[in-house]
Coordinates of C-alpha atoms in Angstrom, one line a residue:
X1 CA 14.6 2.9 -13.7
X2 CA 17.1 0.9 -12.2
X3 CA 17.0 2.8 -8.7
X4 CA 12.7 2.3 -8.5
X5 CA 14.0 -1.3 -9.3
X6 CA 16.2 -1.8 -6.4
X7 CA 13.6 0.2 -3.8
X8 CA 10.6 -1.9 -5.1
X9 CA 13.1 -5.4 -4.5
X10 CA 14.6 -4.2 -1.1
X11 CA 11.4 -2.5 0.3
X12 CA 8.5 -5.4 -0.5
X13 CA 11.0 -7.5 -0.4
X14 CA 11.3 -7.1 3.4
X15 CA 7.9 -6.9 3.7
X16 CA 7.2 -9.9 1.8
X17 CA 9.9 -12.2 4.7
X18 CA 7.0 -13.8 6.5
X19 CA 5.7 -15.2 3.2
X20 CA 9.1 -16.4 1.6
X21 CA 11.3 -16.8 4.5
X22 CA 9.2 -17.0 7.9
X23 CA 12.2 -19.7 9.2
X24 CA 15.3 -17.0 8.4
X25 CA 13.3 -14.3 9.9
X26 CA 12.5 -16.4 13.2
X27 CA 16.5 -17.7 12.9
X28 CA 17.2 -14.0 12.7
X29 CA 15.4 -13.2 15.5
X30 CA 16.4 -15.6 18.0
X31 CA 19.9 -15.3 17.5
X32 CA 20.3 -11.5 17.5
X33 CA 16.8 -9.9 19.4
X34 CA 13.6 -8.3 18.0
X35 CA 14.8 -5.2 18.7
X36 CA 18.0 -6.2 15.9
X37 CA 14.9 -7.3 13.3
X38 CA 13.1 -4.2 13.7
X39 CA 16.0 -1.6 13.4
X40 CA 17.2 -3.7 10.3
X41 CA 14.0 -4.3 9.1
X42 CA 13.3 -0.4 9.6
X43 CA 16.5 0.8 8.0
X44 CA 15.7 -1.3 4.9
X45 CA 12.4 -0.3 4.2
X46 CA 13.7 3.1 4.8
X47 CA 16.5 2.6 2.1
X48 CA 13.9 1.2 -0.1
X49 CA 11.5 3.7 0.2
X50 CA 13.3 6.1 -1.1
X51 CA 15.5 4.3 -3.8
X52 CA 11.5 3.9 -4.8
X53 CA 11.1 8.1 -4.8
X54 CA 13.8 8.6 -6.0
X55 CA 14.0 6.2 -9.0
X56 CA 10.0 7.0 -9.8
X57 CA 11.2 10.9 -10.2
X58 CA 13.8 10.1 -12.1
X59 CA 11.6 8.5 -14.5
X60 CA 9.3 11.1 -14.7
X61 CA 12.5 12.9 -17.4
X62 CA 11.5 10.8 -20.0
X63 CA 8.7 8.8 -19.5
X64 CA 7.6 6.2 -21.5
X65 CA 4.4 6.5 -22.3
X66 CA 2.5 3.5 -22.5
X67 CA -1.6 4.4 -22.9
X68 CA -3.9 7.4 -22.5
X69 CA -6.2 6.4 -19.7
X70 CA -10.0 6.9 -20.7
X71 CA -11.4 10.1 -18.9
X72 CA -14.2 8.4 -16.7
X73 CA -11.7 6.2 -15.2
X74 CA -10.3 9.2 -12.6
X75 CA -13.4 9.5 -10.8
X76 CA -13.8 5.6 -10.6
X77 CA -10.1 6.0 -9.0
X78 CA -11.4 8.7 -6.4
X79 CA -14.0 6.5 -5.3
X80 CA -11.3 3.4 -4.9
X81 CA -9.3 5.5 -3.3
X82 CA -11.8 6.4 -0.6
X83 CA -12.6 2.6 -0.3
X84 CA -8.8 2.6 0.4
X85 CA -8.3 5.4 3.1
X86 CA -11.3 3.7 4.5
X87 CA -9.6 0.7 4.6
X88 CA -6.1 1.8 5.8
X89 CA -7.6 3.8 8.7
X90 CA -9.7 0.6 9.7
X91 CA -5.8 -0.9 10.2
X92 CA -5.5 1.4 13.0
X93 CA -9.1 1.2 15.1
X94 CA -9.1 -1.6 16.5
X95 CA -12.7 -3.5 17.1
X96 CA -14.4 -2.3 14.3
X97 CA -16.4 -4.5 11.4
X98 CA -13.9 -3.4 8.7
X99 CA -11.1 -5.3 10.7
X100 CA -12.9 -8.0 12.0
X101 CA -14.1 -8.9 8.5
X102 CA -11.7 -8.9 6.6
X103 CA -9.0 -9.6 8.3
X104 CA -6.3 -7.1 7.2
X105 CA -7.7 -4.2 6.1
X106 CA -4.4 -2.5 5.2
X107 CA -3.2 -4.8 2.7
X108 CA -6.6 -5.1 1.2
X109 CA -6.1 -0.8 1.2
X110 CA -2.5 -1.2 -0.7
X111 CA -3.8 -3.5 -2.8
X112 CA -6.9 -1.0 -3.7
X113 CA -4.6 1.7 -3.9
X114 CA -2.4 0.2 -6.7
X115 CA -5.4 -1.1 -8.6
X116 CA -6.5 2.6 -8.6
X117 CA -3.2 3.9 -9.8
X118 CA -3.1 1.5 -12.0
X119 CA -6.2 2.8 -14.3
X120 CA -5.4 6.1 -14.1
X121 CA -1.8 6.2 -15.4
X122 CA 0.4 5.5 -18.4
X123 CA 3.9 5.1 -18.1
X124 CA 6.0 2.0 -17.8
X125 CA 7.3 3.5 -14.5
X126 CA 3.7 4.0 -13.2
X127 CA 3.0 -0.1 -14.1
X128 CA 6.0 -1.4 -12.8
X129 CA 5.4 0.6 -9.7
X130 CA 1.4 0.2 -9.1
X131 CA 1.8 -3.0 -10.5
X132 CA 4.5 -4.4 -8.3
X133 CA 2.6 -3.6 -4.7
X134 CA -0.7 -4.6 -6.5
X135 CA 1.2 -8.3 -7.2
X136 CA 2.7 -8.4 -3.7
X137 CA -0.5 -6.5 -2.2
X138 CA -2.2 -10.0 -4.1
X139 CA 0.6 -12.2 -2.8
X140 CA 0.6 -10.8 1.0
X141 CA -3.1 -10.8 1.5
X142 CA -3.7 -14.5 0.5
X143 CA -0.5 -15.6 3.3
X144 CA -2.0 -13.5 5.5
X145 CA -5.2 -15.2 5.4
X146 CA -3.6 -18.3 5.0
X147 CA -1.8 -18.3 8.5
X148 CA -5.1 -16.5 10.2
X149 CA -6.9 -19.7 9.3
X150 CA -4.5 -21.9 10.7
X151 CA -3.9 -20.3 13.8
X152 CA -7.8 -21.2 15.2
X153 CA -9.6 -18.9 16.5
X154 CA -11.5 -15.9 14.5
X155 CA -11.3 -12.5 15.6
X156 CA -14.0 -10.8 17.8
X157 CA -16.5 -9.7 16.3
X158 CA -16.9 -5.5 14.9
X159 CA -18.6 -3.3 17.1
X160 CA -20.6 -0.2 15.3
X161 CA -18.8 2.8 17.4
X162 CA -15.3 1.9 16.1
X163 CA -16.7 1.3 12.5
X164 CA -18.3 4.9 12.7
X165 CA -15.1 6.2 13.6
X166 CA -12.8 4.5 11.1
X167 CA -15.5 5.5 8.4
X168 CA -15.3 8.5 9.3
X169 CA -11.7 9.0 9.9
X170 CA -11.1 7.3 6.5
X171 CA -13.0 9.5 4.6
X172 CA -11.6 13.0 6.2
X173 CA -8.3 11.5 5.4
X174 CA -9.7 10.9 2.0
X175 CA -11.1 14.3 1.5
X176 CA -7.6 16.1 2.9
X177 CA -5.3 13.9 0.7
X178 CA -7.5 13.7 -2.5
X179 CA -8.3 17.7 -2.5
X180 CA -5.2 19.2 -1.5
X181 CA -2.1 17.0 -0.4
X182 CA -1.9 14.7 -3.3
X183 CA -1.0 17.7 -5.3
X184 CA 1.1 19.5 -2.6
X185 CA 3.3 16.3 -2.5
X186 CA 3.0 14.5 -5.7
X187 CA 2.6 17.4 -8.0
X188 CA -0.8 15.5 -9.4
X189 CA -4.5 17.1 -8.6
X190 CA -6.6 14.3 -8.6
X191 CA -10.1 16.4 -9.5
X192 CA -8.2 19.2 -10.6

């Protein structure tokens, strides 16, 4: 476990340097170049990312079982799931109510995806891992919030078109990832 350890510290970690260390980032920055915090930054969660794979797999050899999850909680998980595509795709699209709303839809999406995972699993792995990003997802949302209110003015209003097409967008996404990718690339069929 000590390699999912290591990803989850180096990859949210880096995501988590506005919140923790906004002045060392900016320091950073200025001294070296954006383009020097980006390809760092990039390498990192890179690194992480697949410490997290790798480490995750490797406790899937012996896993220590922690709870049986209750059969009706998987199809509660599809339908947070689909409120999370929904809300990841609504990142990407810009001018739509999703955004506007709430601000950052894809951390609000992370955090719905680990809260998801989180009910639906039972391994000590699966709650370090859903519950780490769910914590940070927590953490990251409230700074992010935070700094939108102190920098003054609110973001335009959501217009219906772009809302239409993040909805739907989100939900194809869904439908593709829950019904056949999930299983192709985690090994997992979520209405199997």
């Amino acid at each position: 476990m000590t390699a999912l350890v290591i990803g989850l510290v180096l990859f949210l970690g880096l995501h988590s340097t506005r919140m923790v260390a906004d002045g060392a980032r900016s320091r950073f920055i200025a001294q070296r170049g954006q383009g020097a915090w980006r390809g760092l930054y990039s390498l990192g969660s890179v690194i992480g990312l697949v410490l997290i794979v790798w480490g995750y797999s490797l406790t899937l050899r012996q896993p220590v079982v922690l709870w049986s999850p209750p059969a009706w909680m998987r199809p509660l998980a599809g339908v947070l799931m689909l409120a999370s595509f929904l809300l990841l795709v609504a990142a990407y699209v810009p001018r739509n109510h999703l955004k506007a709303r709430l601000g950052h839809p894809m951390v609000l999406g992370v955090k719905v995806w680990a809260f998801a995972h989180l009910i639906t699993t039972r391994t000590l792995a699966d709650m370090l891992l859903f519950g780490t990003f769910l914590l940070w997802a927590v953490l990251c949302y409230r700074s992010l919030r935070a700094r939108d209110r102190a920098a003054a003015p609110p973001p335009a209003a959501g217009q219906a078109l772009p809302t239409l097409v993040a909805v739907i967008a989100g939900a194809a996404l869904w439908f593709v990832f829950a019904f056949w990718l999930h299983g192709w690339l985690i090994g997992v069929r979520p209405f199997a």
